[in-house]
Each structure stands twice: as C-alpha cells, then as structure tokens.
Tab-separated table of C-alpha atoms in Angstrom:
chain	number	residue	atom	x	y	z
A	1	GLU	CA	-12.536	-2.392	8.803
A	2	ILE	CA	-13.127	-6.070	8.345
A	3	TYR	CA	-9.833	-6.310	11.064
A	4	TRP	CA	-11.835	-4.211	13.407
A	5	LEU	CA	-14.619	-6.085	13.360
A	6	LEU	CA	-12.860	-9.122	13.775
A	7	ARG	CA	-11.304	-8.961	16.594
A	8	HIS	CA	-13.862	-6.069	18.656
A	9	ASN	CA	-16.666	-8.973	17.928
A	10	GLU	CA	-14.109	-11.492	20.072
A	11	ASN	CA	-13.568	-9.080	22.543
A	12	PRO	CA	-15.912	-6.068	22.620
A	13	PRO	CA	-15.102	-2.766	24.424
A	14	PRO	CA	-16.987	-2.197	27.490
A	15	ARG	CA	-20.270	0.191	26.848
A	16	GLN	CA	-21.921	2.245	28.910
A	17	GLY	CA	-25.547	2.824	28.544
A	18	LYS	CA	-28.216	1.007	27.563
A	19	VAL	CA	-26.478	0.940	23.935
A	20	LYS	CA	-26.844	-2.479	22.758
A	21	LEU	CA	-22.942	-3.258	21.421
A	22	GLN	CA	-23.442	-6.390	19.437
A	23	GLU	CA	-26.251	-4.674	16.885
A	24	ASP	CA	-23.255	-2.397	15.947
A	25	LEU	CA	-20.536	-5.226	15.409
A	26	VAL	CA	-23.709	-7.024	12.775
A	27	ASP	CA	-22.611	-6.096	8.994
A	28	ARG	CA	-25.426	-7.647	6.525
A	29	TYR	CA	-23.191	-7.050	3.435
A	30	LEU	CA	-19.968	-8.126	4.945
A	31	PRO	CA	-19.851	-11.383	3.233
A	32	GLU	CA	-20.710	-9.614	-0.177
A	33	LEU	CA	-17.596	-7.278	0.703
A	34	LEU	CA	-15.583	-9.922	1.375
A	35	PHE	CA	-17.048	-11.379	-2.229
A	36	HIS	CA	-15.892	-8.034	-3.845
A	37	MET	CA	-12.404	-8.237	-2.164
A	38	GLU	CA	-11.807	-11.420	-3.689
A	39	GLU	CA	-13.162	-10.276	-6.639
A	40	LEU	CA	-10.800	-7.591	-6.934
A	41	ARG	CA	-7.486	-9.707	-5.954
A	42	SER	CA	-7.767	-11.810	-8.603
A	43	LEU	CA	-8.295	-9.180	-11.016
A	44	VAL	CA	-5.103	-7.259	-9.736
A	45	ARG	CA	-3.297	-10.168	-10.144
A	46	LYS	CA	-5.282	-10.976	-13.396
A	47	TYR	CA	-3.787	-7.327	-14.752
A	48	SER	CA	-0.414	-6.703	-12.648
A	49	GLN	CA	1.077	-6.583	-15.826
A	50	VAL	CA	-1.234	-3.209	-17.113
A	51	ILE	CA	-0.700	-1.981	-13.222
A	52	GLN	CA	3.166	-1.950	-13.426
A	53	ARG	CA	3.287	-0.708	-16.956
A	54	TYR	CA	1.101	2.114	-15.579
A	55	TYR	CA	3.459	2.760	-12.898
A	56	VAL	CA	6.513	2.351	-14.785
A	57	GLN	CA	5.024	5.372	-16.969
A	58	TYR	CA	4.204	7.038	-14.195
A	59	LEU	CA	7.617	6.675	-12.440
A	60	ALA	CA	9.654	7.558	-15.335
A	61	GLY	CA	7.186	10.499	-16.589
A	62	TYR	CA	6.157	12.385	-14.101
A	63	ASP	CA	7.863	11.462	-10.970
A	64	ALA	CA	11.461	11.314	-12.305
A	65	VAL	CA	10.991	14.937	-13.931
A	66	ALA	CA	8.989	16.430	-10.625
A	67	LEU	CA	11.868	15.320	-8.594
A	68	ALA	CA	14.764	16.475	-11.159
A	69	GLN	CA	12.775	19.976	-10.895
A	70	MET	CA	12.888	19.548	-7.501
A	71	ILE	CA	16.787	18.114	-6.429
A	72	GLN	CA	17.355	22.097	-8.685
A	73	ASN	CA	15.610	23.737	-6.705
A	74	THR	CA	16.251	22.474	-2.980
A	75	ALA	CA	19.457	23.290	-0.934
A	76	VAL	CA	20.657	19.702	0.548
A	77	THR	CA	23.229	19.830	3.253
A	78	SER	CA	25.265	17.480	1.820
A	79	GLU	CA	27.256	15.949	-1.207
A	80	GLU	CA	26.172	12.323	-0.245
A	81	ASP	CA	22.699	13.896	0.394
A	82	ASN	CA	23.020	15.236	-3.185
A	83	VAL	CA	24.225	11.514	-4.459
A	84	LEU	CA	21.438	9.609	-2.976
A	85	LEU	CA	18.753	12.012	-4.433
A	86	SER	CA	20.278	11.697	-7.613
A	87	SER	CA	20.665	8.010	-7.661
A	88	ILE	CA	16.846	7.867	-6.889
A	89	CYS	CA	15.979	10.277	-9.751
A	90	GLN	CA	18.601	8.652	-12.040
A	91	LYS	CA	16.711	4.580	-11.508
A	92	ILE	CA	13.306	6.098	-12.009
A	93	SER	CA	14.262	8.438	-15.216
A	94	GLU	CA	15.831	4.913	-16.781
A	95	LEU	CA	12.407	2.785	-16.595
A	96	SER	CA	10.741	1.603	-19.863
A	97	VAL	CA	7.326	0.225	-20.692
A	98	ASP	CA	9.875	-2.396	-22.561
A	99	ASN	CA	11.041	-3.632	-19.185
A	100	VAL	CA	7.470	-4.547	-18.136
A	101	GLU	CA	7.157	-6.968	-21.212
A	102	ASP	CA	10.297	-8.533	-21.066
A	103	PRO	CA	9.494	-11.752	-19.438
A	104	ASP	CA	12.932	-11.884	-18.250
A	105	HIS	CA	13.222	-8.445	-16.864
A	106	VAL	CA	12.843	-8.521	-13.049
A	107	PHE	CA	12.239	-5.125	-11.098
A	108	ASP	CA	14.198	-4.662	-8.025
A	109	PHE	CA	13.681	-1.347	-6.027
A	110	LEU	CA	14.296	-2.475	-2.793
A	111	GLY	CA	17.765	-0.618	-2.987
A	112	LEU	CA	15.671	2.482	-3.823
A	113	ARG	CA	13.235	2.565	-0.780
A	114	LEU	CA	16.362	1.602	1.543
A	115	ASP	CA	18.294	4.893	0.179
A	116	TRP	CA	15.033	6.909	0.389
A	117	GLY	CA	14.647	5.593	4.149
A	118	ARG	CA	18.701	6.345	4.781
A	119	LEU	CA	18.279	9.763	3.168
A	120	GLN	CA	15.138	10.126	5.039
A	121	SER	CA	17.134	9.491	8.856
A	122	TYR	CA	20.292	11.855	6.809
A	123	LEU	CA	17.536	14.665	6.656
A	124	SER	CA	15.587	14.197	9.948
A	125	SER	CA	18.810	14.121	12.142
A	126	GLY	CA	21.338	17.095	13.230
A	127	LYS	CA	20.293	20.340	14.290
A	128	ASN	CA	19.195	21.869	11.325
A	129	PRO	CA	16.572	19.250	10.050
A	130	VAL	CA	16.241	20.093	6.095
A	131	LEU	CA	13.529	17.162	6.054
A	132	ALA	CA	10.727	19.301	7.883
A	133	GLN	CA	11.529	21.900	5.803
A	134	GLN	CA	11.172	19.975	2.418
A	135	LYS	CA	7.679	18.500	3.565
A	136	ASP	CA	7.320	18.745	-0.814
A	137	LEU	CA	10.395	16.456	-1.266
A	138	ALA	CA	9.440	14.304	0.989
A	139	ALA	CA	5.564	13.691	-0.286
A	140	LEU	CA	7.061	13.138	-3.866
A	141	LEU	CA	9.688	10.406	-2.493
A	142	ASN	CA	7.362	8.711	-0.396
A	143	THR	CA	5.303	8.953	-3.641
A	144	VAL	CA	7.785	7.398	-6.005
A	145	SER	CA	8.288	4.623	-2.746
A	146	PHE	CA	4.540	3.636	-3.485
A	147	HIS	CA	4.709	3.556	-6.768
A	148	THR	CA	7.947	1.347	-6.702
A	149	ARG	CA	6.018	-0.941	-4.735
A	150	MET	CA	3.255	-0.915	-6.978
A	151	VAL	CA	5.804	-2.347	-9.884
A	152	ASP	CA	8.245	-4.856	-7.829
A	153	ASN	CA	6.039	-6.295	-4.647
A	154	LEU	CA	2.502	-5.729	-6.509
A	155	ASP	CA	1.635	-9.385	-4.796
A	156	GLU	CA	2.716	-7.683	-1.057
A	157	MET	CA	0.598	-5.073	-2.056
A	158	ILE	CA	-2.071	-7.439	-2.240
A	159	ILE	CA	-1.317	-9.503	0.589
A	160	GLU	CA	-0.987	-6.297	2.773
A	161	THR	CA	-4.306	-4.712	1.931
A	162	SER	CA	-6.647	-7.439	1.629
A	163	ASP	CA	-5.351	-10.710	3.555
A	164	LEU	CA	-8.253	-12.738	4.620
A	165	SER	CA	-6.181	-15.451	6.861
A	166	LEU	CA	-7.298	-13.779	9.671
A	167	PHE	CA	-10.726	-15.398	9.517
A	168	CYS	CA	-8.756	-18.867	10.458
A	169	PHE	CA	-9.320	-17.295	13.922
A	170	TYR	CA	-12.637	-16.224	14.241
A	171	SER	CA	-14.150	-19.231	12.474
A	172	LYS	CA	-17.357	-18.631	14.596
A	173	PHE	CA	-17.991	-15.335	13.226
A	174	PHE	CA	-17.132	-16.560	9.845
A	175	GLU	CA	-19.514	-19.106	9.725
A	176	ASP	CA	-22.020	-16.638	11.042
A	177	ASN	CA	-21.365	-14.280	8.468
A	178	PHE	CA	-21.896	-16.960	5.912
A	179	GLN	CA	-25.157	-18.388	7.345
A	180	MET	CA	-26.203	-14.626	7.970
A	181	CYS	CA	-25.227	-14.238	3.831
A	182	LEU	CA	-27.449	-17.533	3.082
A	183	GLU	CA	-30.860	-16.117	4.864
A	184	PHE	CA	-30.074	-12.135	3.480
C-alpha cells in the first residue's frame, strides 16, 4: 500500500467528477506506519533464530507428516514425480531444531523449491494435468515452499515485504510526510 501511495502521488490517475484526488493520497498515519515497519524489521532480525526454530519444527512436525500422507493417497503419473515428492518429504522430515542452534549449519532449501517448480511444470503439462486435480497437494507444497523461505531466506523476505528504499526516488513526498508527522 505504501508503494501504491508513492506511485499514485507522483502520477495521479485521472478522476472524473468533482472529487479531489489529493485528499485521497494524504495519509496522516503513514509516518507512524513506517516507524512500526522499521520496528518490526529490527525485531524479526533480532529474533530470527526463534523464527527459524518455529518453522523448522513446523516443517518437520506437520508439513512432512501431511506431505507423506498426501503422497500415499495421491496417484501421481510417473516415477520421476514420485521421486521428487519423496525427496521433498525426506528433506523436510530430516530437519531438527539442533540445526538451528548450530552456528556452523547453513540452511539451503533452494534445491527443494526448484524441485517443487520442476514438479509443478511436470504435473501441469500434458493431456491430463494432475496438479489441477490435486489442489490440496499444490497448496501444501506452496506452504512448504514459503516455510522453507522463512528458514533460509528470512533476510530476503524482510526486504521483499518491507523495503523502503523506494523512498529515495520520492524525496519530496518523504519530506512532506515527515513534516506532516512533526506537525501532527
């Protein structure tokens, strides 16, 4: 929403009627929201090990079990697809909280996410798209993909969801909001 506000303040869309667009683009609470975003960013960085521990436990305790059950109940078309599903399930079931507490251990789930992308393309193509019939499997594997990102790419997730570097291109808007914050 902040990006939308920045972009539309700079290039407002044409309006019909007597509605004042500028009033729609003023948010008196934006500076406070930016402050809280920065606070959350610092808290997530500070407690990143706690977040990693939570998601590792979730992956090993729930996601792996649910995926194993789903694999048993799902009729996947080829042996290659079964191998990919089994390797994803095995990788997340082998996770341990001890890995989070070990300072030398580095998590890397990029291969797992690539396997999921590969599996999506295999199951979505062809005359009989299995993935369209197995929506629960797709939803679970998308969730697993997100959970793995929260373990090995937490800093990138912070940047992706709350990066404020775009303000450098909208300095006038930033100054106006800062001034409005001081007057508020």
